Amino acid sequence: MRKRLYSLLDGDGGAAMWCGRVMTVLIIASLLPLCFKESSPVLETIEYACVLVFIADYLARWATADLKLGKGALSFLIYPFTPMAVIDLLSILPVFNALNDALRTLRVLRLFRALRMFKLIRYSKSASAIAAVLEKEREALLAVLCLAIGYILVSALVIFKVEPETFNTFFDAVYWAVVSLTTVGYGDLYPTSDVGRAIAMISSLMGVAVVALPSGIFTAGMLDELRGEGSASD
């Protein structure tokens, strides 16, 4: 019974394909309430119906965790902490906000509905490929992220000391450093001194490199992933 359930959830057969399509439709439908400011009986019915299916899907995947992870009884302890299981659980939580009056003030629970979009990764080969690339290249991407954060903090500290009259708080300096590094440059905050402008030019040039580095890493990883899929199909 559990093997059949696992085959339905994560198999390659026609039944698994249709199950994935139904789940994709339900995930998109469950996001409809986010498109409206006010709730309605129809939207609440859609929400409850979708969440019931999501709960059943979560429990079914948990019940077959040993078949997926292959670690015996330990799989049932590990599964709730896997990335997709965490997303599944967080996407279910908003319904408790609607059912319990005491939780209605926790608006953050409603925002978890948006996490349901990430559930589509499980049912899309393209999204799965992207997720696989991010997982494979996580160390390189993390290194680039640390480099960017380090430079943002350093440039913010420097500009905060160079132009205290322009940047009233350190947060203003960090905000400017981020928009400069990403070459967005909204123009609401900008340095006026020669030293400040020099720092701005360096930040813009660094921004080109910081954006190009992860793009190159991701593109190379994606090409490797596509080659791997091509070799497997041959």
GROMACS .gro file of C-alpha atoms in nm:
model
  234
    1MET     CA    1   0.000   0.000   0.000
    2ARG     CA    2   0.275   0.244   0.096
    3LYS     CA    3   0.473   0.155  -0.217
    4ARG     CA    4   0.170   0.235  -0.431
    5LEU     CA    5   0.126   0.563  -0.249
    6TYR     CA    6   0.493   0.650  -0.298
    7SER     CA    7   0.466   0.561  -0.668
    8LEU     CA    8   0.166   0.794  -0.697
    9LEU     CA    9   0.348   1.080  -0.526
   10ASP     CA   10   0.699   1.048  -0.669
   11GLY     CA   11   0.676   0.795  -0.949
   12ASP     CA   12   0.716   0.838  -1.323
   13GLY     CA   13   0.392   0.673  -1.434
   14GLY     CA   14   0.078   0.825  -1.578
   15ALA     CA   15  -0.100   0.830  -1.243
   16ALA     CA   16   0.185   1.026  -1.085
   17MET     CA   17   0.179   1.268  -1.377
   18TRP     CA   18  -0.192   1.337  -1.332
   19CYS     CA   19  -0.147   1.368  -0.957
   20GLY     CA   20   0.119   1.631  -1.021
   21ARG     CA   21  -0.111   1.821  -1.256
   22VAL     CA   22  -0.395   1.821  -1.004
   23MET     CA   23  -0.160   1.944  -0.730
   24THR     CA   24  -0.031   2.219  -0.960
   25VAL     CA   25  -0.387   2.342  -1.023
   26LEU     CA   26  -0.465   2.333  -0.649
   27ILE     CA   27  -0.147   2.525  -0.562
   28ILE     CA   28  -0.236   2.800  -0.809
   29ALA     CA   29  -0.597   2.804  -0.687
   30SER     CA   30  -0.482   2.834  -0.326
   31LEU     CA   31  -0.301   3.156  -0.416
   32LEU     CA   32  -0.622   3.325  -0.535
   33PRO     CA   33  -0.710   3.469  -0.190
   34LEU     CA   34  -0.387   3.671  -0.204
   35CYS     CA   35  -0.525   3.857  -0.506
   36PHE     CA   36  -0.809   4.009  -0.302
   37LYS     CA   37  -0.798   4.250  -0.009
   38GLU     CA   38  -1.114   4.112   0.149
   39SER     CA   39  -1.205   3.749   0.203
   40SER     CA   40  -1.532   3.589   0.092
   41PRO     CA   41  -1.712   3.256   0.147
   42VAL     CA   42  -1.602   3.135  -0.196
   43LEU     CA   43  -1.237   3.218  -0.133
   44GLU     CA   44  -1.251   3.059   0.212
   45THR     CA   45  -1.401   2.741   0.065
   46ILE     CA   46  -1.122   2.724  -0.193
   47GLU     CA   47  -0.867   2.780   0.083
   48TYR     CA   48  -1.003   2.505   0.309
   49ALA     CA   49  -1.041   2.256   0.025
   50CYS     CA   50  -0.686   2.313  -0.099
   51VAL     CA   51  -0.536   2.297   0.250
   52LEU     CA   52  -0.712   1.966   0.320
   53VAL     CA   53  -0.542   1.821   0.012
   54PHE     CA   54  -0.209   1.976   0.116
   55ILE     CA   55  -0.238   1.820   0.462
   56ALA     CA   56  -0.314   1.479   0.310
   57ASP     CA   57  -0.019   1.520   0.072
   58TYR     CA   58   0.212   1.616   0.361
   59LEU     CA   59   0.106   1.320   0.574
   60ALA     CA   60   0.132   1.079   0.280
   61ARG     CA   61   0.484   1.194   0.199
   62TRP     CA   62   0.579   1.165   0.564
   63ALA     CA   63   0.436   0.812   0.577
   64THR     CA   64   0.650   0.710   0.277
   65ALA     CA   65   0.963   0.901   0.383
   66ASP     CA   66   1.164   0.580   0.430
   67LEU     CA   67   1.104   0.484   0.066
   68LYS     CA   68   1.222   0.823  -0.055
   69LEU     CA   69   1.516   0.887   0.178
   70GLY     CA   70   1.622   0.525   0.219
   71LYS     CA   71   1.736   0.558   0.580
   72GLY     CA   72   1.489   0.326   0.747
   73ALA     CA   73   1.304   0.446   1.056
   74LEU     CA   74   1.537   0.746   1.078
   75SER     CA   75   1.375   0.880   0.761
   76PHE     CA   76   1.055   0.962   0.952
   77LEU     CA   77   1.256   1.188   1.185
   78ILE     CA   78   1.457   1.349   0.907
   79TYR     CA   79   1.175   1.416   0.660
   80PRO     CA   80   0.998   1.704   0.849
   81PHE     CA   81   1.325   1.900   0.837
   82THR     CA   82   1.389   1.861   0.464
   83PRO     CA   83   1.345   2.186   0.263
   84MET     CA   84   1.032   2.080   0.074
   85ALA     CA   85   0.869   1.938   0.389
   86VAL     CA   86   0.928   2.268   0.570
   87ILE     CA   87   0.770   2.456   0.278
   88ASP     CA   88   0.474   2.215   0.283
   89LEU     CA   89   0.422   2.269   0.655
   90LEU     CA   90   0.453   2.648   0.641
   91SER     CA   91   0.209   2.663   0.349
   92ILE     CA   92  -0.051   2.484   0.563
   93LEU     CA   93  -0.021   2.716   0.866
   94PRO     CA   94  -0.230   3.007   0.724
   95VAL     CA   95  -0.551   2.803   0.757
   96PHE     CA   96  -0.511   2.802   1.136
   97ASN     CA   97  -0.507   3.181   1.121
   98ALA     CA   98  -0.857   3.168   0.974
   99LEU     CA   99  -0.989   2.899   1.209
  100ASN     CA  100  -0.862   3.042   1.536
  101ASP     CA  101  -0.970   3.393   1.639
  102ALA     CA  102  -0.673   3.421   1.873
  103LEU     CA  103  -0.439   3.388   1.574
  104ARG     CA  104  -0.611   3.639   1.346
  105THR     CA  105  -0.373   3.912   1.461
  106LEU     CA  106  -0.072   3.711   1.340
  107ARG     CA  107  -0.072   3.850   0.989
  108VAL     CA  108   0.263   3.686   0.920
  109LEU     CA  109   0.084   3.351   0.898
  110ARG     CA  110  -0.117   3.481   0.603
  111LEU     CA  111   0.205   3.565   0.421
  112PHE     CA  112   0.305   3.200   0.434
  113ARG     CA  113   0.046   3.140   0.161
  114ALA     CA  114   0.296   3.283  -0.085
  115LEU     CA  115   0.532   2.994   0.001
  116ARG     CA  116   0.291   2.761  -0.177
  117MET     CA  117   0.441   2.882  -0.503
  118PHE     CA  118   0.759   2.696  -0.408
  119LYS     CA  119   0.559   2.372  -0.391
  120LEU     CA  120   0.551   2.387  -0.772
  121ILE     CA  121   0.921   2.295  -0.771
  122ARG     CA  122   0.821   1.939  -0.693
  123TYR     CA  123   0.595   1.915  -1.002
  124SER     CA  124   0.804   2.106  -1.258
  125LYS     CA  125   1.110   1.950  -1.422
  126SER     CA  126   1.251   2.292  -1.507
  127ALA     CA  127   1.208   2.417  -1.152
  128SER     CA  128   1.357   2.093  -1.020
  129ALA     CA  129   1.658   2.143  -1.246
  130ILE     CA  130   1.705   2.497  -1.115
  131ALA     CA  131   1.679   2.372  -0.756
  132ALA     CA  132   1.936   2.100  -0.832
  133VAL     CA  133   2.177   2.358  -0.975
  134LEU     CA  134   2.137   2.583  -0.669
  135GLU     CA  135   2.202   2.285  -0.444
  136LYS     CA  136   2.509   2.177  -0.642
  137GLU     CA  137   2.658   2.527  -0.661
  138ARG     CA  138   2.555   2.638  -0.313
  139GLU     CA  139   2.913   2.677  -0.185
  140ALA     CA  140   3.020   2.902  -0.472
  141LEU     CA  141   2.700   3.105  -0.454
  142LEU     CA  142   2.734   3.135  -0.077
  143ALA     CA  143   3.089   3.264  -0.121
  144VAL     CA  144   2.966   3.533  -0.363
  145LEU     CA  145   2.686   3.625  -0.120
  146CYS     CA  146   2.934   3.661   0.167
  147LEU     CA  147   3.156   3.876  -0.056
  148ALA     CA  148   2.863   4.101  -0.144
  149ILE     CA  149   2.747   4.135   0.218
  150GLY     CA  150   3.103   4.211   0.331
  151TYR     CA  151   3.146   4.481   0.069
  152ILE     CA  152   2.807   4.632   0.149
  153LEU     CA  153   2.895   4.663   0.518
  154VAL     CA  154   3.240   4.808   0.448
  155SER     CA  155   3.114   5.063   0.195
  156ALA     CA  156   2.827   5.156   0.427
  157LEU     CA  157   3.067   5.215   0.716
  158VAL     CA  158   3.294   5.429   0.498
  159ILE     CA  159   3.017   5.640   0.345
  160PHE     CA  160   2.853   5.680   0.686
  161LYS     CA  161   3.175   5.832   0.822
  162VAL     CA  162   3.251   6.037   0.511
  163GLU     CA  163   2.904   6.196   0.476
  164PRO     CA  164   2.723   6.192   0.811
  165GLU     CA  165   2.512   6.490   0.704
  166THR     CA  166   2.366   6.296   0.410
  167PHE     CA  167   2.322   5.960   0.583
  168ASN     CA  168   2.154   6.019   0.918
  169THR     CA  169   2.160   5.655   1.027
  170PHE     CA  170   2.374   5.353   0.950
  171PHE     CA  171   2.067   5.186   0.799
  172ASP     CA  172   2.051   5.471   0.544
  173ALA     CA  173   2.412   5.397   0.454
  174VAL     CA  174   2.344   5.024   0.419
  175TYR     CA  175   2.037   5.100   0.203
  176TRP     CA  176   2.249   5.322  -0.023
  177ALA     CA  177   2.525   5.059  -0.042
  178VAL     CA  178   2.277   4.791  -0.149
  179VAL     CA  179   2.112   4.999  -0.423
  180SER     CA  180   2.454   5.112  -0.544
  181LEU     CA  181   2.603   4.764  -0.548
  182THR     CA  182   2.304   4.630  -0.741
  183THR     CA  183   2.330   4.934  -0.974
  184VAL     CA  184   1.965   5.022  -0.908
  185GLY     CA  185   2.038   5.373  -0.782
  186TYR     CA  186   1.694   5.511  -0.687
  187GLY     CA  187   1.842   5.858  -0.632
  188ASP     CA  188   1.669   5.933  -0.299
  189LEU     CA  189   2.005   5.912  -0.119
  190TYR     CA  190   2.336   5.997  -0.285
  191PRO     CA  191   2.678   6.132  -0.178
  192THR     CA  192   2.769   6.490  -0.257
  193SER     CA  193   3.140   6.506  -0.170
  194ASP     CA  194   3.419   6.399  -0.404
  195VAL     CA  195   3.519   6.112  -0.176
  196GLY     CA  196   3.157   5.996  -0.151
  197ARG     CA  197   3.118   6.004  -0.528
  198ALA     CA  198   3.437   5.803  -0.570
  199ILE     CA  199   3.298   5.540  -0.333
  200ALA     CA  200   2.974   5.540  -0.535
  201MET     CA  201   3.164   5.476  -0.860
  202ILE     CA  202   3.358   5.189  -0.704
  203SER     CA  203   3.032   5.041  -0.568
  204SER     CA  204   2.871   5.055  -0.911
  205LEU     CA  205   3.169   4.881  -1.072
  206MET     CA  206   3.171   4.619  -0.797
  207GLY     CA  207   2.800   4.572  -0.855
  208VAL     CA  208   2.860   4.464  -1.214
  209ALA     CA  209   3.104   4.197  -1.092
  210VAL     CA  210   2.882   4.080  -0.807
  211VAL     CA  211   2.585   4.037  -1.043
  212ALA     CA  212   2.796   3.869  -1.312
  213LEU     CA  213   2.960   3.615  -1.079
  214PRO     CA  214   2.646   3.429  -0.963
  215SER     CA  215   2.501   3.455  -1.313
  216GLY     CA  216   2.807   3.283  -1.458
  217ILE     CA  217   2.811   3.018  -1.185
  218PHE     CA  218   2.442   2.944  -1.232
  219THR     CA  219   2.467   2.934  -1.613
  220ALA     CA  220   2.759   2.689  -1.601
  221GLY     CA  221   2.575   2.471  -1.350
  222MET     CA  222   2.259   2.476  -1.561
  223LEU     CA  223   2.449   2.369  -1.872
  224ASP     CA  224   2.604   2.078  -1.677
  225GLU     CA  225   2.259   1.980  -1.551
  226LEU     CA  226   2.111   1.985  -1.903
  227ARG     CA  227   2.403   1.782  -2.037
  228GLY     CA  228   2.350   1.529  -1.759
  229GLU     CA  229   1.980   1.498  -1.845
  230GLY     CA  230   2.067   1.461  -2.213
  231SER     CA  231   2.316   1.184  -2.139
  232ALA     CA  232   2.064   1.004  -1.918
  233SER     CA  233   1.796   1.017  -2.189
  234ASP     CA  234   2.039   0.877  -2.447
   0.00000   0.00000   0.00000
